[in-house]
Short mmCIF file of C-alpha atoms in Angstrom, two decimals:
data_model
loop_
_atom_site.label_atom_id
_atom_site.label_comp_id
_atom_site.label_asym_id
_atom_site.label_seq_id
_atom_site.Cartn_x
_atom_site.Cartn_y
_atom_site.Cartn_z
CA MET A 1 33.56 3.81 2.26
CA LYS A 2 36.56 3.16 4.44
CA SER A 3 34.76 2.38 7.67
CA LEU A 4 32.33 -0.09 6.09
CA THR A 5 33.26 -3.71 6.73
CA ASN A 6 33.13 -6.35 4.03
CA ARG A 7 29.86 -7.61 5.46
CA GLN A 8 28.12 -4.26 5.14
CA ILE A 9 26.25 -3.12 2.05
CA ASP A 10 26.84 0.32 0.59
CA PHE A 11 23.16 1.27 0.23
CA MET A 12 23.80 4.96 -0.25
CA GLY A 13 26.23 4.28 -3.07
CA GLY A 14 23.35 2.88 -5.14
CA ARG A 15 20.79 5.52 -4.20
CA ARG A 16 20.83 7.16 -7.65
CA TRP A 17 19.82 3.90 -9.33
CA ALA A 18 17.17 3.40 -6.64
CA PHE A 19 15.78 6.88 -7.31
CA ILE A 20 15.65 6.09 -11.05
CA LEU A 21 13.81 2.81 -10.37
CA SER A 22 11.33 4.58 -8.08
CA GLY A 23 10.78 7.27 -10.69
CA ILE A 24 10.01 4.65 -13.36
CA LEU A 25 7.59 2.83 -11.02
CA LEU A 26 5.80 6.09 -10.22
CA LEU A 27 5.53 7.11 -13.87
CA VAL A 28 4.07 3.72 -14.84
CA ALA A 29 1.68 3.75 -11.88
CA ILE A 30 0.44 7.31 -12.46
CA GLY A 31 0.15 6.67 -16.20
CA ALA A 32 -1.95 3.56 -15.56
CA MET A 33 -4.24 5.46 -13.18
CA PHE A 34 -4.90 8.18 -15.75
CA THR A 35 -5.14 6.02 -18.88
CA GLN A 36 -6.81 2.83 -17.62
CA GLN A 37 -8.24 4.08 -14.33
CA LEU A 38 -9.20 1.89 -11.42
CA ASN A 39 -11.60 -1.02 -11.70
CA LEU A 40 -13.73 0.09 -8.75
CA GLY A 41 -15.76 -2.58 -6.99
CA LEU A 42 -19.40 -2.43 -5.97
CA ASP A 43 -18.38 -0.82 -2.67
CA PHE A 44 -17.56 2.37 -4.57
CA THR A 45 -19.70 2.26 -7.70
CA GLY A 46 -22.93 0.75 -6.37
CA GLY A 47 -24.68 -2.25 -7.90
CA THR A 48 -25.70 -5.83 -7.18
CA LEU A 49 -23.63 -8.89 -6.36
CA ILE A 50 -25.24 -12.34 -6.54
CA GLU A 51 -23.57 -15.64 -5.69
CA VAL A 52 -25.09 -18.90 -6.92
CA ARG A 53 -24.06 -22.54 -6.59
CA TYR A 54 -24.36 -25.14 -9.38
CA GLN A 55 -24.34 -28.89 -9.07
CA SER A 56 -21.71 -29.09 -11.82
CA ALA A 57 -19.41 -26.51 -13.41
CA PRO A 58 -21.47 -24.27 -15.74
CA ALA A 59 -20.53 -22.39 -18.92
CA LEU A 60 -20.01 -18.77 -17.89
CA ASP A 61 -20.74 -17.42 -21.38
CA GLY A 62 -24.08 -19.23 -21.32
CA ILE A 63 -25.03 -17.60 -18.01
CA ARG A 64 -24.09 -14.16 -19.33
CA GLN A 65 -26.10 -14.70 -22.50
CA ILE A 66 -29.23 -15.80 -20.60
CA LEU A 67 -29.12 -12.71 -18.37
CA GLU A 68 -28.51 -10.29 -21.24
CA GLN A 69 -31.39 -11.78 -23.21
CA ASN A 70 -33.65 -11.08 -20.23
CA GLY A 71 -32.77 -7.41 -19.94
CA PHE A 72 -29.80 -7.42 -17.55
CA GLU A 73 -27.06 -5.13 -18.87
CA ASP A 74 -23.36 -4.85 -18.00
CA VAL A 75 -23.23 -8.35 -16.55
CA ALA A 76 -19.92 -9.75 -15.22
CA VAL A 77 -19.83 -13.49 -14.52
CA GLN A 78 -16.91 -15.33 -12.90
CA THR A 79 -16.20 -18.40 -10.83
CA PHE A 80 -15.69 -17.86 -7.12
CA GLY A 81 -13.39 -20.37 -5.44
CA ALA A 82 -14.76 -23.69 -6.74
CA SER A 83 -15.79 -24.11 -10.37
CA THR A 84 -19.40 -24.62 -9.26
CA GLU A 85 -19.54 -21.30 -7.36
CA VAL A 86 -20.41 -18.36 -9.63
CA LEU A 87 -20.46 -14.63 -8.93
CA ILE A 88 -22.78 -12.42 -10.98
CA ARG A 89 -22.11 -8.67 -10.84
CA LEU A 90 -24.64 -6.14 -12.07
CA LYS A 91 -23.86 -2.43 -12.22
CA GLN A 92 -27.48 -1.56 -11.47
CA ALA A 93 -28.90 -1.71 -7.95
CA PHE A 94 -32.03 -3.91 -7.84
CA ASP A 95 -34.50 -4.84 -5.12
CA ALA A 96 -34.17 -7.82 -2.82
CA GLU A 97 -36.03 -10.14 -5.21
CA VAL A 98 -33.50 -9.91 -8.05
CA GLY A 99 -31.50 -12.85 -6.66
CA ASN A 100 -34.53 -15.14 -6.78
CA ASP A 101 -35.46 -13.81 -10.23
CA ILE A 102 -32.03 -14.65 -11.64
CA VAL A 103 -32.04 -18.12 -10.08
CA THR A 104 -35.46 -18.73 -11.64
CA LEU A 105 -34.14 -17.70 -15.08
CA LEU A 106 -31.14 -20.01 -14.73
CA ARG A 107 -33.34 -22.90 -13.58
CA ASP A 108 -35.68 -22.37 -16.54
CA SER A 109 -32.68 -22.99 -18.80
CA GLY A 110 -32.34 -26.47 -17.30
CA ALA A 111 -29.61 -25.80 -14.72
CA SER A 112 -29.64 -27.03 -11.14
CA VAL A 113 -28.69 -23.90 -9.22
CA ASP A 114 -29.23 -22.41 -5.74
CA LEU A 115 -28.95 -18.87 -4.45
CA VAL A 116 -26.16 -18.36 -1.89
CA ARG A 117 -26.32 -14.60 -1.29
CA ALA A 118 -27.33 -11.30 -2.82
CA GLU A 119 -25.77 -7.94 -1.86
CA PHE A 120 -26.81 -4.45 -2.89
CA VAL A 121 -24.97 -1.13 -2.70
CA GLY A 122 -26.66 2.08 -3.79
CA ALA A 123 -24.80 4.57 -5.99
CA GLN A 124 -25.07 7.28 -3.35
CA VAL A 125 -23.57 4.99 -0.71
CA GLY A 126 -20.79 4.05 -3.13
CA ASP A 127 -19.93 7.70 -3.80
CA GLN A 128 -19.91 8.42 -0.07
CA LEU A 129 -17.60 5.48 0.63
CA ARG A 130 -15.23 6.58 -2.14
CA ASP A 131 -15.03 10.16 -0.86
CA GLN A 132 -14.63 9.14 2.77
CA SER A 133 -11.96 6.56 1.97
CA GLY A 134 -9.91 9.12 0.05
CA LEU A 135 -10.24 11.63 2.88
CA GLY A 136 -9.30 8.97 5.42
CA MET A 137 -6.11 8.15 3.54
CA LEU A 138 -5.11 11.82 3.36
CA VAL A 139 -5.76 12.25 7.08
CA ALA A 140 -3.64 9.17 7.84
CA LEU A 141 -0.71 10.57 5.83
CA GLY A 142 -1.08 13.96 7.52
CA VAL A 143 -1.05 12.43 11.01
CA VAL A 144 2.01 10.36 10.09
CA MET A 145 3.90 13.45 8.94
CA LEU A 146 3.01 15.33 12.15
CA TYR A 147 4.05 12.38 14.34
CA VAL A 148 7.45 11.97 12.63
CA ALA A 149 8.10 15.72 12.71
CA LEU A 150 7.44 15.83 16.47
CA ARG A 151 9.40 12.67 17.26
CA PHE A 152 12.40 13.40 15.04
CA GLN A 153 12.69 16.53 12.87
CA TYR A 154 10.77 17.97 9.93
CA LYS A 155 13.26 16.63 7.34
CA PHE A 156 12.54 13.13 8.62
CA ALA A 157 8.83 13.85 8.23
CA VAL A 158 9.28 14.91 4.59
CA GLY A 159 11.24 11.73 3.82
CA ALA A 160 8.68 9.50 5.54
CA LEU A 161 5.73 11.19 3.81
CA LEU A 162 7.29 10.87 0.36
CA ALA A 163 8.08 7.21 1.02
CA LEU A 164 4.51 6.44 2.09
CA MET A 165 3.05 8.30 -0.90
CA HIS A 166 5.42 6.31 -3.12
CA ASP A 167 4.15 3.02 -1.65
CA VAL A 168 0.47 3.98 -1.98
CA VAL A 169 0.81 5.20 -5.58
CA VAL A 170 2.68 2.08 -6.68
CA VAL A 171 0.11 -0.29 -5.15
CA ILE A 172 -2.83 1.61 -6.65
CA GLY A 173 -0.99 1.83 -9.99
CA VAL A 174 -0.54 -1.95 -10.14
CA PHE A 175 -4.28 -2.44 -9.60
CA ALA A 176 -5.02 0.07 -12.37
CA LEU A 177 -2.45 -1.44 -14.74
CA PHE A 178 -3.77 -4.99 -14.47
CA GLY A 179 -7.45 -4.11 -14.03
CA LEU A 180 -7.72 -5.74 -10.61
CA GLU A 181 -10.85 -4.90 -8.67
CA PHE A 182 -10.35 -2.13 -6.12
CA ASP A 183 -12.76 -2.41 -3.20
CA LEU A 184 -12.84 -1.74 0.54
CA THR A 185 -10.67 -4.77 1.34
CA VAL A 186 -7.93 -3.40 -0.93
CA LEU A 187 -8.26 0.01 0.73
CA ALA A 188 -7.82 -1.69 4.11
CA ALA A 189 -4.68 -3.39 2.75
CA ILE A 190 -3.27 -0.02 1.63
CA LEU A 191 -3.83 1.44 5.09
CA ALA A 192 -2.07 -1.61 6.53
CA VAL A 193 0.82 -1.00 4.12
CA ILE A 194 1.09 2.59 5.37
CA GLY A 195 1.39 1.35 8.95
CA TYR A 196 3.84 -1.41 8.04
CA SER A 197 6.08 0.85 5.96
CA LEU A 198 6.01 3.55 8.64
CA ASN A 199 7.10 0.99 11.26
CA ASP A 200 10.14 0.06 9.15
CA THR A 201 10.92 3.72 8.55
CA ILE A 202 10.76 4.58 12.26
CA VAL A 203 13.20 1.76 13.08
CA VAL A 204 15.66 3.08 10.47
CA TYR A 205 15.20 6.68 11.63
CA ASP A 206 15.81 5.74 15.27
CA ARG A 207 19.10 4.10 14.37
CA ILE A 208 20.12 7.02 12.14
CA ARG A 209 19.45 9.51 14.93
CA GLU A 210 21.28 7.36 17.48
CA THR A 211 24.28 6.96 15.18
CA ILE A 212 24.47 10.69 14.45
CA ARG A 213 24.41 11.55 18.16
CA LYS A 214 26.99 8.94 19.21
CA SER A 215 29.34 8.99 16.23
CA GLN A 216 31.93 11.63 15.35
CA ILE A 217 31.63 10.80 11.63
CA THR A 218 30.69 13.82 9.51
CA ASP A 219 29.83 11.91 6.31
CA MET A 220 26.03 11.52 6.43
CA ALA A 221 26.01 8.82 3.73
CA GLN A 222 28.37 6.71 5.82
CA ILE A 223 26.21 7.18 8.92
CA PHE A 224 23.08 6.16 6.99
CA ASN A 225 24.81 3.04 5.67
CA GLU A 226 25.85 1.95 9.15
CA ALA A 227 22.35 2.60 10.52
CA ILE A 228 20.59 0.73 7.71
CA ASN A 229 22.97 -2.23 7.90
CA ALA A 230 22.39 -2.41 11.65
CA THR A 231 18.62 -2.77 11.11
CA LEU A 232 18.79 -4.87 7.93
CA SER A 233 18.50 -8.30 9.56
CA ARG A 234 15.46 -7.21 11.54
CA THR A 235 13.80 -5.71 8.45
CA LEU A 236 14.41 -8.79 6.29
CA ALA A 237 13.22 -11.18 9.00
CA THR A 238 10.01 -9.22 9.57
CA SER A 239 9.29 -8.79 5.85
CA GLY A 240 10.15 -12.41 5.05
CA THR A 241 7.84 -13.93 7.64
CA THR A 242 5.05 -11.54 6.64
CA LEU A 243 5.43 -12.47 2.98
CA LEU A 244 5.14 -16.18 3.82
CA VAL A 245 1.81 -15.56 5.56
CA LEU A 246 0.56 -13.43 2.65
CA LEU A 247 1.54 -16.08 0.11
CA ALA A 248 -0.48 -18.61 2.10
CA LEU A 249 -3.46 -16.22 2.08
CA LEU A 250 -3.08 -15.63 -1.65
CA PHE A 251 -3.02 -19.30 -2.67
CA LEU A 252 -5.20 -20.80 0.04
CA GLY A 253 -7.46 -18.00 1.23
CA GLY A 254 -9.90 -17.99 -1.67
CA ASP A 255 -11.16 -15.26 -3.98
CA MET A 256 -12.68 -13.11 -1.25
CA ILE A 257 -9.27 -12.01 0.07
CA GLU A 258 -7.18 -12.55 -3.05
CA ASN A 259 -6.90 -8.87 -3.95
CA PHE A 260 -6.33 -8.01 -0.29
CA ALA A 261 -3.34 -10.38 -0.23
CA ILE A 262 -2.03 -9.05 -3.57
CA ALA A 263 -2.15 -5.46 -2.33
CA LEU A 264 -0.31 -6.37 0.87
CA LEU A 265 2.30 -8.41 -1.01
CA ILE A 266 3.10 -5.52 -3.32
CA GLY A 267 3.01 -3.05 -0.44
CA ILE A 268 5.37 -5.05 1.79
CA VAL A 269 7.97 -5.42 -0.99
CA VAL A 270 7.74 -1.78 -2.07
CA GLY A 271 7.55 -0.57 1.54
CA THR A 272 10.72 -2.42 2.52
CA PHE A 273 12.49 -0.89 -0.49
CA SER A 274 11.22 2.62 0.28
CA SER A 275 12.22 2.43 3.95
CA VAL A 276 15.84 2.23 2.81
CA TYR A 277 16.02 4.05 -0.49
CA ILE A 278 13.28 6.66 -0.16
CA SER A 279 12.78 7.65 3.47
CA GLY A 280 16.46 7.05 4.34
CA ALA A 281 18.26 8.13 1.18
CA LEU A 282 16.15 11.27 0.74
CA LEU A 283 17.69 12.68 3.91
CA ILE A 284 20.88 13.31 1.91
CA PRO A 285 19.34 15.66 -0.72
CA LEU A 286 17.31 17.18 2.13
CA LYS A 287 20.73 18.03 3.67
CA LEU A 288 20.17 16.52 7.09
CA SER A 289 23.09 17.53 9.29
CA ARG A 290 24.31 16.86 12.82
CA GLU A 291 23.13 20.33 13.83
CA ASP A 292 19.54 19.36 12.96
CA LEU A 293 19.56 16.84 15.81
CA ILE A 294 22.26 18.19 18.13
CA PRO A 295 21.95 21.92 18.81
CA PRO A 296 25.35 23.68 18.95
CA GLN A 297 26.68 24.05 22.46
CA LYS A 298 26.89 27.55 23.84
CA THR A 299 30.35 28.92 24.54
CA GLN A 300 31.26 30.92 27.61
CA ASP A 301 31.27 34.13 25.55
CA ASP A 302 27.73 33.43 24.31
CA GLU A 303 26.52 32.89 27.88
CA GLU A 304 28.09 36.16 29.00
CA GLU A 305 26.41 38.04 26.15
CA GLU A 306 23.00 36.74 27.27
CA LEU A 307 23.47 38.09 30.81
CA PRO A 308 21.80 41.47 31.40
#
């Protein structure tokens, strides 16, 4: 575009390829959710989580075999942080003594092991958490759409809502595709992604509205490019510093917040992309015009016609 300087990026010129990429991501994510489904954690399914500590690194297969031989079914055993820390997940909900019973079984096999914690979630509580979390996410998206519609215009609200839905579906799809555990911490990360992505989108929308009102340019794609380029340094600086913190959490924070950090990492990258190429670029096919933000001025003849 003629008015773009050499330092500016023609974002709108590549919007078709961005739409194709987003479409592929959504198809893969939705396909993974339907074919592989989510690996729901104990928060949603109910069950028992037991953490034990060994004096030396144990053989996980041996632990699983001991428990299955003693009547425990659907046992998942994994290390937790250090190689001597072991998490045992049971899909059934047991009483408070099951942790001591399992430690006794492991000690009878000759291991030196101590109980660290035992957590229980009933199936009914898990179903309630799952339903309420889904409802909470829908309410959050609805409130976002209403806020953007009131602050800007309904076409902005449609673009923002589609961008946020895009971010949420992609994050959930990645967890389904790779079988990562989806629990309440991941849900909290997704809600944080919605807020983060919305913040970026509002900054872009503010600059788009300001540029439309101040500029005499009629080409909407050119206006969007100038607005996005004006906010690009701020977006990259914010996203970059956030990603550094999340990488530190991922590699140094331990297993408890690993999936939380993964969800936020994916969400920040996808959210930054969608703030430009979904929420911003969708305003073109939605046919946003200057008249949507600046009502036409009344002429003298129109004012005379309104007089009684």
